[in-house]
JSON list of C-alpha atoms in Angstrom, two decimals:
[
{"chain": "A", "resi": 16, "resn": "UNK", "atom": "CA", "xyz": [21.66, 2.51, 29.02]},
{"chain": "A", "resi": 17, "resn": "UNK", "atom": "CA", "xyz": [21.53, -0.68, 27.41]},
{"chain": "A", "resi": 18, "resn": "UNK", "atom": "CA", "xyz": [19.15, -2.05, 29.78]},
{"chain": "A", "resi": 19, "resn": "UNK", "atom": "CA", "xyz": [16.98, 0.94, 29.21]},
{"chain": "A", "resi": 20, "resn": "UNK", "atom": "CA", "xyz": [16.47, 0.45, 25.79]},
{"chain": "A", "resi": 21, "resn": "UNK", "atom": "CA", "xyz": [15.94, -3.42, 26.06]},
{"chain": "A", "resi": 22, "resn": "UNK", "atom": "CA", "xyz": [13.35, -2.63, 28.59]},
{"chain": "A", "resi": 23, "resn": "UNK", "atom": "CA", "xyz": [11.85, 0.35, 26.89]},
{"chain": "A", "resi": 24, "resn": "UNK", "atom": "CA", "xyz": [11.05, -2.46, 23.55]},
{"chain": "A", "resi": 25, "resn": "UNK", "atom": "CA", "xyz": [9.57, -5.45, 26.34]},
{"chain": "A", "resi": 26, "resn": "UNK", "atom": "CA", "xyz": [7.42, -2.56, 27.59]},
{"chain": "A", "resi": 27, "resn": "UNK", "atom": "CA", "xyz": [6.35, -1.24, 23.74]},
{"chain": "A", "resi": 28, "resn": "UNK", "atom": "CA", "xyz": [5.61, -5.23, 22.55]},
{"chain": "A", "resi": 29, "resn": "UNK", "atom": "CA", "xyz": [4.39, -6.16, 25.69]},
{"chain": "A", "resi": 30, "resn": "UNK", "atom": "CA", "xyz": [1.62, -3.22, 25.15]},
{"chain": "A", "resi": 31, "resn": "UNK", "atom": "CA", "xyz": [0.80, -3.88, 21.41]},
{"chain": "A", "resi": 32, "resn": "UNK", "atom": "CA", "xyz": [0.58, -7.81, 22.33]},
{"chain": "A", "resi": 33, "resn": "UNK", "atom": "CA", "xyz": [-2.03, -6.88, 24.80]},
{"chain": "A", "resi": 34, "resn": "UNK", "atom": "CA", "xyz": [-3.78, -4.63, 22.34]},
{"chain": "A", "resi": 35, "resn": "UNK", "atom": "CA", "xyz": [-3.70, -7.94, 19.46]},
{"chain": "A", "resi": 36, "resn": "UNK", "atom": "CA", "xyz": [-1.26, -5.82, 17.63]},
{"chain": "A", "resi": 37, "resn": "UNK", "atom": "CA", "xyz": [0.34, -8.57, 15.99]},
{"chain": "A", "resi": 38, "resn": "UNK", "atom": "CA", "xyz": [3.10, -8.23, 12.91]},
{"chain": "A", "resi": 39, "resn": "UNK", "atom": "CA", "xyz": [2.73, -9.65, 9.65]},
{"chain": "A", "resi": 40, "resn": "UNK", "atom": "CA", "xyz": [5.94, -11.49, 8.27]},
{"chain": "A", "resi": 41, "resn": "UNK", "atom": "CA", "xyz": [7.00, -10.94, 4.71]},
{"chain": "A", "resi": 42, "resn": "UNK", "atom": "CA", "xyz": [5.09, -13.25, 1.67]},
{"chain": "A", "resi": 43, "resn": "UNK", "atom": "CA", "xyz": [6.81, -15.80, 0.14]},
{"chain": "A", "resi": 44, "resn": "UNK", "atom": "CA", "xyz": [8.18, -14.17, -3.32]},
{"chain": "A", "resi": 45, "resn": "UNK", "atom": "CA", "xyz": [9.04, -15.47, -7.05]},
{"chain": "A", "resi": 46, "resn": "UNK", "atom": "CA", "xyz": [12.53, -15.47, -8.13]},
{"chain": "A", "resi": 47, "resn": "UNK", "atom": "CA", "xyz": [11.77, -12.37, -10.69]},
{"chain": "A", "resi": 48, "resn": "UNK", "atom": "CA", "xyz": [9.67, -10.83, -7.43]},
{"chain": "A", "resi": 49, "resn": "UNK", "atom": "CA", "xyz": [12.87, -11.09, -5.27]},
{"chain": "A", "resi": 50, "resn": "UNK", "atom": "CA", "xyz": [15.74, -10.18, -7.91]},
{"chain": "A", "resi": 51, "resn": "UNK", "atom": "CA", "xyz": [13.66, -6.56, -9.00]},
{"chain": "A", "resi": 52, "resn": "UNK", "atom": "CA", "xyz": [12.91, -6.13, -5.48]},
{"chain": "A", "resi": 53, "resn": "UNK", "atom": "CA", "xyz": [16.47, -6.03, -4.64]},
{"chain": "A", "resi": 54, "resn": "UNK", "atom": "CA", "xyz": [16.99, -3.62, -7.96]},
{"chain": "A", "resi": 55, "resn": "UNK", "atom": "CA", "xyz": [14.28, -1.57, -6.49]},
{"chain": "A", "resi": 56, "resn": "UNK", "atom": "CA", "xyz": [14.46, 1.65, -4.26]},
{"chain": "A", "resi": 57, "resn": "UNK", "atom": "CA", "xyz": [13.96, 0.27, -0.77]},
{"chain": "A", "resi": 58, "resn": "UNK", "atom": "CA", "xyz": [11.97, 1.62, 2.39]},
{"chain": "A", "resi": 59, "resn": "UNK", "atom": "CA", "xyz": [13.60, 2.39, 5.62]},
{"chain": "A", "resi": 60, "resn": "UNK", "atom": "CA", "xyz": [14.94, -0.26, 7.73]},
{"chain": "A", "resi": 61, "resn": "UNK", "atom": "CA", "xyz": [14.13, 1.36, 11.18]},
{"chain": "A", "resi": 62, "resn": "UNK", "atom": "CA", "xyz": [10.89, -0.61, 12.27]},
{"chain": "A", "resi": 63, "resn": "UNK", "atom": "CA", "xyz": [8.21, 1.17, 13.42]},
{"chain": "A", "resi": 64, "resn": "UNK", "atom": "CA", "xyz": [5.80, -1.42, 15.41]},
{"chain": "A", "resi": 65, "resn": "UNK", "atom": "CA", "xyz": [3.33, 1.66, 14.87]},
{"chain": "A", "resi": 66, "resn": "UNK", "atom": "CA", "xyz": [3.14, 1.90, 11.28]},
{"chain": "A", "resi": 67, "resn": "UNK", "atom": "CA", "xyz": [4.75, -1.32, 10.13]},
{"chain": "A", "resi": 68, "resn": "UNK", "atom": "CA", "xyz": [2.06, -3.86, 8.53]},
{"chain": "A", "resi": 69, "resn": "UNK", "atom": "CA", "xyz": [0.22, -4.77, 11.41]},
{"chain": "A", "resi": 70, "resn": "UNK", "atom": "CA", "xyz": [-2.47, -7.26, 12.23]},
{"chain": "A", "resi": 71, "resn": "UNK", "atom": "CA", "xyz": [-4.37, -4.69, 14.62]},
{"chain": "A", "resi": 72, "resn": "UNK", "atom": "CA", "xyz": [-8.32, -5.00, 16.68]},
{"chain": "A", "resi": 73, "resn": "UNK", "atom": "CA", "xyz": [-10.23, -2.88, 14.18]},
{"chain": "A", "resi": 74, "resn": "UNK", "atom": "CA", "xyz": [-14.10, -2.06, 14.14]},
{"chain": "A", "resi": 75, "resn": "UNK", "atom": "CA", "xyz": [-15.98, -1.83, 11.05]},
{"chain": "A", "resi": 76, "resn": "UNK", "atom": "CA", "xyz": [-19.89, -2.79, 9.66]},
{"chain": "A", "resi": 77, "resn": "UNK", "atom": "CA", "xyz": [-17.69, -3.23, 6.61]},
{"chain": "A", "resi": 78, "resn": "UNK", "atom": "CA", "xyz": [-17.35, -7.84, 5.35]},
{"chain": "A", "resi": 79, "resn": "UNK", "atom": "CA", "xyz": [-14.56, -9.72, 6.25]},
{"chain": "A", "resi": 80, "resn": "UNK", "atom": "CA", "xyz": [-12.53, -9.18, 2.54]},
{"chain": "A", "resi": 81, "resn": "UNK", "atom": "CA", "xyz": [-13.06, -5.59, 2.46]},
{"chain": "A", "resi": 82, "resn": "UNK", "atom": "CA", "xyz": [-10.55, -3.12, 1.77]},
{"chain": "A", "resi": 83, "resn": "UNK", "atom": "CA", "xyz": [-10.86, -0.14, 4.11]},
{"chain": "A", "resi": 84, "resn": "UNK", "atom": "CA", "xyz": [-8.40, 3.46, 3.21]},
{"chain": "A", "resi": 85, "resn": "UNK", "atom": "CA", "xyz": [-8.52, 6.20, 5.35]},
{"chain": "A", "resi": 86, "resn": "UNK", "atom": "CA", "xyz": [-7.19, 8.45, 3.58]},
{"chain": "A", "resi": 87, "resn": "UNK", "atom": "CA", "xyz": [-6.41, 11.55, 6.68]},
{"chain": "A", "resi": 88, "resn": "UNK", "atom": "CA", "xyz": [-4.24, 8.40, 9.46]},
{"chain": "A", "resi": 89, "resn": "UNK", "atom": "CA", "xyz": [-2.43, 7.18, 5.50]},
{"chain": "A", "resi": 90, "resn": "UNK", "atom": "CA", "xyz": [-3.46, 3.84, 6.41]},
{"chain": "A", "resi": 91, "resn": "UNK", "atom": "CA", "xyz": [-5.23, 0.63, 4.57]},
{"chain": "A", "resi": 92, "resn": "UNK", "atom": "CA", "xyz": [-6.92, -1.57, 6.30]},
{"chain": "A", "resi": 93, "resn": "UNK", "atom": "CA", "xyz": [-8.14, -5.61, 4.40]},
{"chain": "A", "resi": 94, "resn": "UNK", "atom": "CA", "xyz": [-11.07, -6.39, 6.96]},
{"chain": "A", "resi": 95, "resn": "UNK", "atom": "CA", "xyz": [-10.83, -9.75, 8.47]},
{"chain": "A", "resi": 96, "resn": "UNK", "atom": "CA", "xyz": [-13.15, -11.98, 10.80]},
{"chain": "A", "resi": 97, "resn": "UNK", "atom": "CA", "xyz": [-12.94, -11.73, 14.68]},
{"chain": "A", "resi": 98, "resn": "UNK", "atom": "CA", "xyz": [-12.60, -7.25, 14.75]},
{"chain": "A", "resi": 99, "resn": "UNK", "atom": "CA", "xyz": [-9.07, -7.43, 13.47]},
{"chain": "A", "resi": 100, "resn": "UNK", "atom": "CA", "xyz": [-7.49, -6.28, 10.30]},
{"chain": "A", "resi": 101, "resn": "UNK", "atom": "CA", "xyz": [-4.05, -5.87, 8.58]},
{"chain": "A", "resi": 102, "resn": "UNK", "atom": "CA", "xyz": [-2.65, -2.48, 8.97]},
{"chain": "A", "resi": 103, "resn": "UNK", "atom": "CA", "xyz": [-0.71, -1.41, 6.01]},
{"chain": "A", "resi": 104, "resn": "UNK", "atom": "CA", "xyz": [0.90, 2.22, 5.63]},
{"chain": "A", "resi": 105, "resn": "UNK", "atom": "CA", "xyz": [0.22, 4.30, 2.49]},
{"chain": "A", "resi": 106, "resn": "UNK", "atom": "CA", "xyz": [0.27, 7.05, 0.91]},
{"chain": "A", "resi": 107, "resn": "UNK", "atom": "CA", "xyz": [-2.52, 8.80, -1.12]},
{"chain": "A", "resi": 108, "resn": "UNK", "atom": "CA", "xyz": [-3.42, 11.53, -3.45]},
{"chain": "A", "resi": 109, "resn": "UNK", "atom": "CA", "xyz": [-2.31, 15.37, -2.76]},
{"chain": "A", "resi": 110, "resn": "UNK", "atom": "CA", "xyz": [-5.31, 17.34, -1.79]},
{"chain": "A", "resi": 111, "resn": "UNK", "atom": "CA", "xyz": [-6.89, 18.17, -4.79]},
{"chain": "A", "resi": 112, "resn": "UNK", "atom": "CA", "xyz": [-6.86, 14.56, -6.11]},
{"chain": "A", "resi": 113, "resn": "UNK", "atom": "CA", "xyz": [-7.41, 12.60, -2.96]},
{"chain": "A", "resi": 114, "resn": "UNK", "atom": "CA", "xyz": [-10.00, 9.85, -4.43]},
{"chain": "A", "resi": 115, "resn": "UNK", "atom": "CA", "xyz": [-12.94, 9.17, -2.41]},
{"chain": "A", "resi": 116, "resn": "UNK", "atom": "CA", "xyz": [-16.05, 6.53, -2.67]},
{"chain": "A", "resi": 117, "resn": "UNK", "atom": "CA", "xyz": [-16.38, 2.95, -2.89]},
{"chain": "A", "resi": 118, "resn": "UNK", "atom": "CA", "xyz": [-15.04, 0.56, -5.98]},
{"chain": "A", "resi": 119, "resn": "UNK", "atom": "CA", "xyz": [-14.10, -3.25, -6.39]},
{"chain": "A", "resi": 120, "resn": "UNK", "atom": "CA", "xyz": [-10.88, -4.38, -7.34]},
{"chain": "A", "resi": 121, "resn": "UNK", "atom": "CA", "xyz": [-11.83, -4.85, -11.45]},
{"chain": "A", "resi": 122, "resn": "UNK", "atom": "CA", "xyz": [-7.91, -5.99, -12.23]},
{"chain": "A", "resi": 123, "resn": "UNK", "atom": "CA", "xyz": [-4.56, -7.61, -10.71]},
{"chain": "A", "resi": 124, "resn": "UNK", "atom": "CA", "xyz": [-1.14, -7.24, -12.39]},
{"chain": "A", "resi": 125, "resn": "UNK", "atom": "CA", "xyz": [1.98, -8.15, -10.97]},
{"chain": "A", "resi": 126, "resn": "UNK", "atom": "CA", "xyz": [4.97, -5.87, -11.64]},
{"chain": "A", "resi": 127, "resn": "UNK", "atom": "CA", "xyz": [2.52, -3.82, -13.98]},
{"chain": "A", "resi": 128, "resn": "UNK", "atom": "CA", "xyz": [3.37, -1.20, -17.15]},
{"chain": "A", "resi": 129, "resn": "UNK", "atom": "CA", "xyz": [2.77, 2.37, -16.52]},
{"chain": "A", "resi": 130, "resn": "UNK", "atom": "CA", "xyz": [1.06, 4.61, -18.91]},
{"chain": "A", "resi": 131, "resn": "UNK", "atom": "CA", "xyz": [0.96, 8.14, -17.58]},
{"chain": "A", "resi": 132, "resn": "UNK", "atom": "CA", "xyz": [-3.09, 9.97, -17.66]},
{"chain": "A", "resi": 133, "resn": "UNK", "atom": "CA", "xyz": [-3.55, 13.32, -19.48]},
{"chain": "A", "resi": 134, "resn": "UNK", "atom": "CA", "xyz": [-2.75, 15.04, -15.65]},
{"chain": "A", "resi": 135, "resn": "UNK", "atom": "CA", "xyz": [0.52, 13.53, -15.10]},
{"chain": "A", "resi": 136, "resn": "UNK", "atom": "CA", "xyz": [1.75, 14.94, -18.97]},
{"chain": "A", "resi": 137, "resn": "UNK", "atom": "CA", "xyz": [0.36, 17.94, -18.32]},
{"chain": "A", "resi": 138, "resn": "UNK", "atom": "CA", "xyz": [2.27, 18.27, -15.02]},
{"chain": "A", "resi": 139, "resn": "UNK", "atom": "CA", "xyz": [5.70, 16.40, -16.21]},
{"chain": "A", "resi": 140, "resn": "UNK", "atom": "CA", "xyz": [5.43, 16.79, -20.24]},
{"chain": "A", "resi": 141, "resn": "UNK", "atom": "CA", "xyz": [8.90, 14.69, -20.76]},
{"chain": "A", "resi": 142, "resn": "UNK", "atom": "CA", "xyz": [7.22, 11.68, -19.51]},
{"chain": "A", "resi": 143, "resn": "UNK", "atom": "CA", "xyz": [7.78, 9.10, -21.48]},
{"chain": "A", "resi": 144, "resn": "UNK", "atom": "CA", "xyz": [4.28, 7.42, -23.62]},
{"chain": "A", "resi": 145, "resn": "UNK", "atom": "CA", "xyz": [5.32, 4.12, -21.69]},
{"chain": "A", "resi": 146, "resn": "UNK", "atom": "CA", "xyz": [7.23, 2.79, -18.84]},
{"chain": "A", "resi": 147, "resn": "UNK", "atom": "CA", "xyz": [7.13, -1.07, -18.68]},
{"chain": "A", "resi": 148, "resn": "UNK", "atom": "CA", "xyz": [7.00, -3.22, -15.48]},
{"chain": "A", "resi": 149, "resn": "UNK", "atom": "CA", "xyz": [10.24, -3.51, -13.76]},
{"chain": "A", "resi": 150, "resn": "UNK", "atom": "CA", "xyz": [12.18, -2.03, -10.44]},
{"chain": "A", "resi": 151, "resn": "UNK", "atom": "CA", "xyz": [12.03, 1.66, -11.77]},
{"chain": "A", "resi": 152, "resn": "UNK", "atom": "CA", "xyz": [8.46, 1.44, -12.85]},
{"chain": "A", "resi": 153, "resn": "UNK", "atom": "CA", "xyz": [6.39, 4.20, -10.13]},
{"chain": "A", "resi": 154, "resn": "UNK", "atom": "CA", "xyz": [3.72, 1.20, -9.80]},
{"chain": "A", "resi": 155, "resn": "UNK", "atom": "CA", "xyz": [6.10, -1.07, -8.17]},
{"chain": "A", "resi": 156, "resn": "UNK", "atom": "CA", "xyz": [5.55, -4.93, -7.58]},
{"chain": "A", "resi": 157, "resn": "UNK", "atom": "CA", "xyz": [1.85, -5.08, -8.03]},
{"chain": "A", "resi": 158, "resn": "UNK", "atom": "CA", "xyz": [-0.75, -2.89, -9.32]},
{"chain": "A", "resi": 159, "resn": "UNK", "atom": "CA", "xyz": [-4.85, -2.97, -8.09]},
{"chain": "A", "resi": 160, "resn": "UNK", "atom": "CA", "xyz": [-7.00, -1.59, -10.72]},
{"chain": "A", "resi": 161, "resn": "UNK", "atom": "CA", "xyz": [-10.19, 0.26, -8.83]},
{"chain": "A", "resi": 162, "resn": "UNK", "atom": "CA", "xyz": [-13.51, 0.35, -10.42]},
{"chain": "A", "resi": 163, "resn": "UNK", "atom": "CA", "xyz": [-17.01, 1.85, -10.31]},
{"chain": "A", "resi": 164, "resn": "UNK", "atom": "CA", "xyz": [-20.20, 0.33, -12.16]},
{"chain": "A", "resi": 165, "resn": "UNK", "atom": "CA", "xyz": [-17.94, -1.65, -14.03]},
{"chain": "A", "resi": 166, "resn": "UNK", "atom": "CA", "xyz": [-15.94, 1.06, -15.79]},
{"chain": "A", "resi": 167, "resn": "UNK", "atom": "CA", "xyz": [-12.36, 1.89, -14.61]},
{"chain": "A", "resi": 168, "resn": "UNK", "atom": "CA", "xyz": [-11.44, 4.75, -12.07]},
{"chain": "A", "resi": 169, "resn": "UNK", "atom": "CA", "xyz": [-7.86, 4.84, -13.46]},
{"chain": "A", "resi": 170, "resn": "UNK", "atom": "CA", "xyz": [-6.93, 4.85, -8.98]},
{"chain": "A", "resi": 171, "resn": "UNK", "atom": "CA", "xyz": [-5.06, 2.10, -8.42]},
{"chain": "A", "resi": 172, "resn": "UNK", "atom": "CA", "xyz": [-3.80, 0.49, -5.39]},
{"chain": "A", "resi": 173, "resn": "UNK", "atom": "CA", "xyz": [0.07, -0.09, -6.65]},
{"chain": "A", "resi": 174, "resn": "UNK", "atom": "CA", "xyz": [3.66, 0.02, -5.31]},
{"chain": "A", "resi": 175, "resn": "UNK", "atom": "CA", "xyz": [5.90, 2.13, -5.41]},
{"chain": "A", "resi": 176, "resn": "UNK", "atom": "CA", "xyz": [9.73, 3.63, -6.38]},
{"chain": "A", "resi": 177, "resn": "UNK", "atom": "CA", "xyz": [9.18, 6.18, -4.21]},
{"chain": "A", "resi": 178, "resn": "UNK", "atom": "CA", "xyz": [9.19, 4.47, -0.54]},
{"chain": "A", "resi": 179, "resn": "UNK", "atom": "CA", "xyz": [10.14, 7.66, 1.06]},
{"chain": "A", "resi": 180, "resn": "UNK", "atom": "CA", "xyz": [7.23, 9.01, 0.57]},
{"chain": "A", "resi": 181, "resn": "UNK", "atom": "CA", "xyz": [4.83, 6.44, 2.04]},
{"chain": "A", "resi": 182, "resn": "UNK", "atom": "CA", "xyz": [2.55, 8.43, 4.96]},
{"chain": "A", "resi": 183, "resn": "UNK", "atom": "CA", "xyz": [1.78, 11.81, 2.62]},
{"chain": "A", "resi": 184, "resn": "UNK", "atom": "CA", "xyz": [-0.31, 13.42, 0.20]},
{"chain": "A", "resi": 185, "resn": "UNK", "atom": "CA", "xyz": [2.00, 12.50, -3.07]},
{"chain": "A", "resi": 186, "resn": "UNK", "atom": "CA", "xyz": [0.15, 10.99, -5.74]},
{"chain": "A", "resi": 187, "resn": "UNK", "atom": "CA", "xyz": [-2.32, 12.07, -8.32]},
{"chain": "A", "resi": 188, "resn": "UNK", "atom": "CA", "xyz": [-5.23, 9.99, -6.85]},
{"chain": "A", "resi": 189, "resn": "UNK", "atom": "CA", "xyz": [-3.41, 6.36, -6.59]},
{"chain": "A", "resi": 190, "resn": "UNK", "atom": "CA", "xyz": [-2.89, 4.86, -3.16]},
{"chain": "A", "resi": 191, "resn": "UNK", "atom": "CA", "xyz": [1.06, 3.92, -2.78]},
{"chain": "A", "resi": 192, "resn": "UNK", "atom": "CA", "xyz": [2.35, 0.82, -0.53]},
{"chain": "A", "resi": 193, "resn": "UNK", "atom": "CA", "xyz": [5.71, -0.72, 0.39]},
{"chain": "A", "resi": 194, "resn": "UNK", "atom": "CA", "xyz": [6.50, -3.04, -2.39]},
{"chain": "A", "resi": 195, "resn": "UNK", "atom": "CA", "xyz": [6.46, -6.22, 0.04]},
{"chain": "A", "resi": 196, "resn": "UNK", "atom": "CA", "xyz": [3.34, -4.63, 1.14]},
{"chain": "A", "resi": 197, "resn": "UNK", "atom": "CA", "xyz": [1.33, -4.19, -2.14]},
{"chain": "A", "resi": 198, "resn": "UNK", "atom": "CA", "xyz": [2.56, -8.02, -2.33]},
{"chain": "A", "resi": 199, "resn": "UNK", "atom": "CA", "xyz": [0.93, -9.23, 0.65]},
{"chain": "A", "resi": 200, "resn": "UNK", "atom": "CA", "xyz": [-1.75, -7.73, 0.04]},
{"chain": "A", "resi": 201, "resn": "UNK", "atom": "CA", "xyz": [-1.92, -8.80, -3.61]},
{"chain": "A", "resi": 202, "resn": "UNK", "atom": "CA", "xyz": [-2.03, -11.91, -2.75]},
{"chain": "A", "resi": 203, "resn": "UNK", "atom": "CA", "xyz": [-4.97, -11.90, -0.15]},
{"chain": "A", "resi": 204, "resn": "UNK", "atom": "CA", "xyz": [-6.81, -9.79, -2.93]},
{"chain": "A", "resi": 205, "resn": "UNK", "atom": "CA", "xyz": [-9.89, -11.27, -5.58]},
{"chain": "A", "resi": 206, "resn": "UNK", "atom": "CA", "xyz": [-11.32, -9.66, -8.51]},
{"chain": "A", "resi": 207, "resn": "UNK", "atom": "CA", "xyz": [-14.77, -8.32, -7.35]},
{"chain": "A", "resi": 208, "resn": "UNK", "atom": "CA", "xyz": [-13.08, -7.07, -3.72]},
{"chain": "A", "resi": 209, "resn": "UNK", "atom": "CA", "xyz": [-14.85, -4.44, -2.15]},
{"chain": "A", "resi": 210, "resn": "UNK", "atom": "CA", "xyz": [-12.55, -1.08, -1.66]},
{"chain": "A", "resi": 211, "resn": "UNK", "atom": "CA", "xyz": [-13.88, 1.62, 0.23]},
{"chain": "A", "resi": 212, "resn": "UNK", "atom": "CA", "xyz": [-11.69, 4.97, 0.22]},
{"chain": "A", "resi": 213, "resn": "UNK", "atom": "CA", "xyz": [-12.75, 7.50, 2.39]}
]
């Protein structure tokens, strides 16, 4: 049995090595990123080498630096050279506010405040005016700030207290990573970034 499951993994990394799946390993983090990531509500730690970050072969007319979300397979995809890009899993609006179009990343905060949009109070009316940046803060590590025409979407691209959820339809438009994730890609992230959400 044991040689079974050792041999079922060879066979499953031998296949996404072949393919150029490749994994990603964890960014190097502050002291403040590591001791509120430990404080904060952590994802599962059964690896899944199909919806883990991934560097995966990935076809696109889309630049090298673009940020690609498809919002149906819950995944986001940062375009690089050579027809690969890194996989991350997400999750995105519920149906009725699943955000689609194109927008540039207009603002980067680490470990950002929270200030809940006439929806969310009109949905959750004890929510408080303010939640600061910290572990318990519903935009995580890092927050993304889309925008069109140089005006502000109010989607982000954030983390999240909520890594359960990560692969549905959960938010109220904002697209939800992994905390390491949002991290990573944080840091591979300018100003001006092209994000396309479809």
């Amino acid at each position: 049995m044991r040689f079974a499951k050792v041999l079922a993994l060879v066979l499953i990394f031998g296949a996404l090595g072949a393919c150029k799946y490749e994994s990603i390993p964890d960014p190097a983090v502050s002291g403040k990123d590591a001791e509120w990531l430990a404080l904060a509500p952590q994802p599962s730690k059964t690896y899944d080498p199909y919806t883990s970050r991934m560097r995966v072969p990935y076809s696109t007319s889309e630049a090298p630096g673009t940020i690609v979300i498809n919002s149906d397979a819950k995944f986001l995809y940062m375009v690089e050279q050579g027809g690969t890009a890194i996989r991350y899993p997400i999750s995105v609006g519920q149906d009725e506010y699943i955000y689609r179009g194109d927008a540039v990343v207009g603002r980067k905060a680490e470990w950002p405040s929270w200030t809940p949009m006439a929806e969310a109070r009109r949905l959750n009316p004890s929510l408080p005016a303010t939640v600061h940046g910290g572990p318990e803060n519903p935009l995580g590590a890092r927050g993304l700030y889309l925008y069109e025409g140089g005006k502000d979407t109010y989607i982000r691209i954030h983390g999240t207290n909520e890594p359960e959820y990560i692969g549905r339809n959960v938010s109220l438009g904002c697209i939800r990573m992994n905390n390491i994730d949002v991290i990573d890609l944080y840091n591979r992230v300018k100003i001006g970034t092209k994000v396309v959400v479809s």
